[in-house]
Amino acid sequence: MSNTPSELLRIWVFRQLSEAPGNWLNGHLETLLTAPSRQAFDIAFGMIPRKLGKEDLVLSDEDLADADAARAGWNPRLWSLDQAARVMLLVNLSNDASENFAARFKDLHGIADVSELLALYSGLPLYANPEALVEFAALGLRTNIKAEFEAISHKNPFPAEQFTENPWNNMVLKALFIGVLLEPIQGLDKRANPELARILHDYAHERWAAERIVSPELWRCIGPFAQGELLEDFQRLIDTGNETEKKAAALALTLAPASEACAKVRAQLSEFDEMIEKGELTWATIADDMFENSLAITRKLNTEVELKR
Amino acid sequence: MMFIDSHAHMISRTTDDYEAMAAAGVVAVIEPAFWLGQPRTHVGTYIDYLSSIIGFERFRAGQFGIRHYCTVGLNSKEANNEELAEGVMEILPRFALKDGVVAIGEIGYDDQTELEDKYFRLQIDLALELDLPVMVHTPHRDKKRGTIRSMEVCKEHGIDPSKVVIDHNNEETVRDVLDRGYWAAFSIYPSTKMGTERMVDLLKEYGPERIIVDSACDWGISEPLGVAKTAMLAKQKGIDDETIRLVCYQNALDAYGQSGQMKEDDWLNPPAIDQRTVYEGNSILRGQREPVVGELTSKHTLDNLIIE
C-alpha cells in the first residue's frame, strides 16, 4: 500500500536530519501523539526552523511521483525542510477528529511569521476537511507578500478544487497584477470561464493604454473564448507583439472555438504549428521565454516576473 | 563597506529610505518594537503591529536587498497603560520565538514609574527564560539616573551584561555602561540624541570595544543614513577601518547574533528558501552598484517630471 502524505513527509524529513534534530522532532511527535496539547503543538511548531534548519527538502523524481500518487496534484518540489516538518504536524492535527482544525488554523495564522504562513498554506491540499479552510485561503490571497500569494496559488491543487468562480478569477487577475507567473497555477485551463476572459481582456487594454507590457500568459485564459472583440486582441498581438507574445497567441488559439474569423487569425501564426505539435512550444516554454528574452528582467523569487517594456 | 543599522523603525520609513540605505551599504536592519506616536488602546492593535514587523516589513526590506530583523517587547511608555500592558505580556512569548526576532526590546524606562519598572523586570525575566538578548531604551529625561537604574535592575535579575545592549547613550552615560560590561549603543538622531561629529569624538576617546552605532530612525525628523554617515565621517577624520567596521557592523552582529537568529550568512549566503521568498539579495553584494553616500539624488525634486 502506498504511503499517506503524512508518512511521506515523515520519511523525507527524517532521512535528511542528523541525530540530534531527529531525536528532538521524534520526541515532539511522540508527545503530540500520547499527550496532545495546544501548548505542546505551538512549541514544536514554533521551534522547528531553529532545531531543524531551513535547507531545501531534498526530493527525487520518485519522491515527487509518490507525492502525486498520495495526493493528486501535490507538488512539494520547492519546499524547505522546516516547511515539510511543519506541514507534517499540521496534517496530523487536521486528522485528529477531536480537534477543530479550522479554529486552530485561524489561531496559528493570526500571529504567523512568513515561514509559518508558507507552511500553513502549502499544506492546504493535505488537510482533512479542506472546505472549512477556503475563507483563509481567499484571505491569504489579499496579501502583498508574493511568497505568501504563491504558497496558495502555485503548485497547489487547492484553489482549483475549492474556489468558486469569483475568488478563482480574483486570484488569476491578482497574479498578473503583482507579477506572479500563471504557469504554476494548477487547473488554469479547466477553470477558464467567460467572466475571467472578459476581466483579462479589459485588463490587457488598460495596460496597453498605459503603454505597459501585457503578460503573454494572460492569453491562455482568453483563448477558449476568443470571439468578437476578444479575438481582435489576438490580431493586435500578431500586428504589434514580440516573438513570445505571438507564440502565446498561437498557443492560446489552439483552445479557441472554431470560426472563420478565428481560422483567419490562426493562419497568420502557422509558423508555430509544428512547434506546438511537437510539444516544443508550451505554456512552460512561454514562462521560460519570459525570463530569457528580457520580457522579465529578474528571476529573483521562484517564479516572480517583472515586466519591462 | 557593509553596515548594520541595529535600531531602525522602518515601518515608519518610505521606500526611498530603503533604497538609500541599500545604496549606502546597509545590509541588515533591526526593528525594535516601539511606540507608534499615537498611543495604542487595544491589545489587538499591538498584535497586528508585532505581526507587521515580523511579516510585511521583513518582506518590504527584502525587496531592497536588506535583511530585516526585529525585537519584540512592551515599550516603556505603553507600560503605563496597565490593561494594555497585561494583554501584551500575555501574547509576547508567542511572538518572541518567531523568525528573525533577535531580542526582547526596546524595553526600559520613560518616566521611571512603578508600572514601567514592573514590566521592565517581567520582560527581563522573559528574555532570560528564552535565552534572548535585551535591548534597553534609556529615557530622554533624567537620562543618567534612568540608565544606571536600568543596569541595576538587569544585574538584580541576573542577566549577563554581554546579553544586554544599553541604547541611546551619550557622553554622560557611556563610561558607566562600558565599565559595567554592557554593550553601549548610540543613536545618531538629529537634535535630541547623538550627532555624527560627537560620535566620532567618542570613538576617538573610547575605541571600538562594545560600542554600536545605530540611527533609531522613526516617524520623527531622523536619519536612516545615520550609521553610514557616521562611518564616512569617521573615516574622513582618520578613524581606522577596523574600528569603523566594529562599531557600524560587527558589534551589532555579535550582540544580537547571540539570539541565533542573525548570521552573516543571512545576507552573504542566504538559504535557498529565503531567496525564493523573503530576500531578493543585496545589489551591492551582487556588485551592481557602488555605495554612493553623499551623492544620492533625491527623488523629491521637480527636476525629473517623468513617472512611469
XYZ file of N, CA and C in Angstrom, chain A residues 38 42 46-47 49-50 54-56 77-80 82-83 107-108 110-116 118 144-147 150 212 300-302 304 309, chain B residues 47-48 51 54-56 58-59 63 67 91 94-101 132 259-261 271-281 286 308:
216
model
N -2.377 22.030 23.147
C -2.138 23.167 22.269
C -0.733 23.721 22.494
N 2.198 24.209 19.818
C 2.722 25.534 19.471
C 4.241 25.603 19.642
N 6.590 26.161 16.515
C 7.390 27.384 16.520
C 8.879 27.117 16.446
N 9.337 26.059 17.097
C 10.781 25.813 17.220
C 11.387 25.084 16.020
N 12.113 25.550 12.787
C 13.252 26.066 11.993
C 14.539 26.176 12.807
N 14.397 26.528 14.111
C 15.591 26.646 14.954
C 16.256 25.293 15.148
N 16.801 25.384 7.768
C 15.918 25.805 6.675
C 16.401 25.336 5.306
N 17.183 24.265 5.278
C 17.666 23.794 3.977
C 16.482 23.372 3.113
N 16.759 23.294 1.822
C 15.741 22.772 0.924
C 15.488 21.305 1.219
N 7.995 20.252 -4.571
C 9.324 20.370 -5.146
C 10.163 21.501 -4.549
N 9.537 22.621 -4.228
C 10.343 23.747 -3.729
C 10.184 23.960 -2.221
N 9.838 22.920 -1.517
C 9.667 23.048 -0.071
C 11.024 23.017 0.634
N 11.028 23.622 1.820
C 12.214 23.515 2.670
C 11.938 22.495 3.767
N 12.122 22.726 7.091
C 11.249 23.174 8.186
C 9.798 23.259 7.738
N 9.605 23.658 6.490
C 8.253 23.733 5.947
C 7.600 22.349 5.937
N -6.057 30.462 14.524
C -5.234 30.942 15.635
C -3.760 31.035 15.216
N -3.253 29.976 14.585
C -1.852 29.972 14.148
C -1.613 31.041 13.085
N -3.169 33.808 12.714
C -3.290 35.166 13.244
C -1.980 35.767 13.708
N -1.040 34.944 14.142
C 0.242 35.505 14.615
C 1.425 34.846 13.903
N 1.193 34.362 12.701
C 2.250 33.617 11.993
C 3.299 34.547 11.398
N 4.565 34.120 11.420
C 5.577 34.820 10.623
C 5.540 34.260 9.202
N 6.395 34.784 8.330
C 6.253 34.434 6.920
C 6.475 32.939 6.674
N 7.477 32.351 7.329
C 7.730 30.931 7.058
C 6.598 30.060 7.606
N 5.967 30.506 8.687
C 4.797 29.768 9.189
C 3.615 29.889 8.221
N 3.841 30.214 5.029
C 4.120 29.352 3.872
C 3.761 27.907 4.197
N 0.174 41.235 0.077
C 1.104 41.805 -0.892
C 2.443 41.091 -0.868
N 2.599 40.108 0.012
C 3.839 39.345 0.074
C 3.748 38.240 -0.979
N 4.584 38.347 -2.001
C 4.447 37.424 -3.137
C 4.590 35.970 -2.705
N 5.522 35.724 -1.791
C 5.760 34.339 -1.367
C 4.506 33.749 -0.731
N 2.065 33.007 -3.511
C 2.471 31.825 -4.283
C 2.270 30.524 -3.508
N 2.072 49.709 -21.277
C 2.793 48.710 -20.495
C 2.658 47.353 -21.182
N 14.395 36.649 -9.354
C 14.902 36.616 -8.005
C 14.107 35.652 -7.133
N 12.807 35.678 -7.252
C 11.997 34.746 -6.482
C 11.755 33.525 -7.344
N 11.111 32.537 -6.779
C 10.970 31.285 -7.519
C 10.357 31.481 -8.890
N 8.835 34.739 -9.793
C 8.415 36.127 -9.971
C 8.867 36.660 -11.324
N 9.160 47.116 -20.562
C 8.982 47.329 -21.982
C 10.237 46.970 -22.760
N -0.925 43.383 18.669
C -0.676 42.102 17.997
C -0.427 42.335 16.509
N -1.283 43.147 15.899
C -1.134 43.393 14.467
C 0.166 44.148 14.168
N 2.861 41.605 14.312
C 2.782 40.805 13.082
C 3.374 41.571 11.902
N 7.221 41.388 12.070
C 7.806 40.076 11.756
C 7.429 39.634 10.349
N 6.454 40.314 9.721
C 5.949 39.848 8.438
C 6.179 40.827 7.303
N 5.239 41.725 7.112
C 5.266 42.576 5.917
C 6.522 43.440 5.843
N 9.442 42.789 6.942
C 10.557 41.910 6.560
C 10.589 41.736 5.038
N 9.400 41.520 4.496
C 9.265 41.379 3.048
C 9.643 42.679 2.339
N 12.868 43.369 -0.458
C 12.772 43.857 -1.835
C 13.939 44.772 -2.184
N 18.313 42.742 4.813
C 17.798 41.745 5.738
C 17.168 42.443 6.940
N 0.665 37.883 25.257
C 0.935 37.385 23.898
C 2.426 37.412 23.536
N 4.536 34.291 22.590
C 4.222 33.666 21.301
C 4.949 34.365 20.157
N 5.283 35.628 20.340
C 5.998 36.348 19.287
C 7.517 36.243 19.419
N 7.983 35.983 20.634
C 9.415 36.082 20.904
C 10.237 35.037 20.147
N 9.611 33.939 19.730
C 10.378 32.900 19.040
C 10.116 32.861 17.536
N 9.520 33.927 17.018
C 9.295 33.963 15.572
C 10.615 34.154 14.836
N 10.564 33.846 13.535
C 11.722 34.012 12.655
C 12.269 35.437 12.736
N 13.551 35.574 12.971
C 14.176 36.889 12.889
C 14.005 37.778 14.111
N 13.457 37.239 15.208
C 13.371 38.039 16.440
C 14.691 37.877 17.187
N 17.262 35.078 25.220
C 17.354 36.114 24.189
C 18.074 37.347 24.742
N 21.177 35.681 19.690
C 19.824 35.103 19.611
C 19.814 33.837 18.753
N 20.876 33.647 17.945
C 20.877 32.532 16.988
C 20.039 32.846 15.755
N 19.483 34.049 15.705
C 18.564 34.404 14.614
C 19.170 35.368 13.598
N 19.917 31.083 2.716
C 19.292 29.813 2.358
C 18.416 29.963 1.108
N 18.357 28.904 0.318
C 17.611 28.961 -0.945
C 16.155 29.369 -0.715
N 15.561 28.848 0.348
C 14.143 29.143 0.587
C 13.941 30.644 0.801
N 14.888 31.284 1.495
C 14.760 32.726 1.727
C 14.902 33.502 0.421
N 15.814 33.061 -0.428
C 15.993 33.754 -1.707
C 14.752 33.640 -2.576
N 14.019 32.529 -2.385
C 12.798 32.371 -3.165
C 11.631 33.139 -2.570
N 11.769 33.540 -1.305
C 10.578 34.074 -0.650
C 10.744 35.494 -0.114
N 11.595 35.684 0.889
C 11.590 36.972 1.579
C 12.812 37.850 1.334
N 13.771 37.390 0.550
C 15.000 38.162 0.439
C 15.509 38.132 -0.987
N 15.603 39.291 -1.599
C 15.981 39.316 -3.007
C 17.464 39.531 -3.237
N 18.230 39.602 -2.159
C 19.667 39.779 -2.338
C 20.032 41.250 -2.419
N 25.911 41.948 -4.845
C 25.946 41.376 -6.191
C 26.865 42.192 -7.105
N 6.941 56.668 -14.477
C 6.432 55.534 -15.251
C 5.785 54.567 -14.307
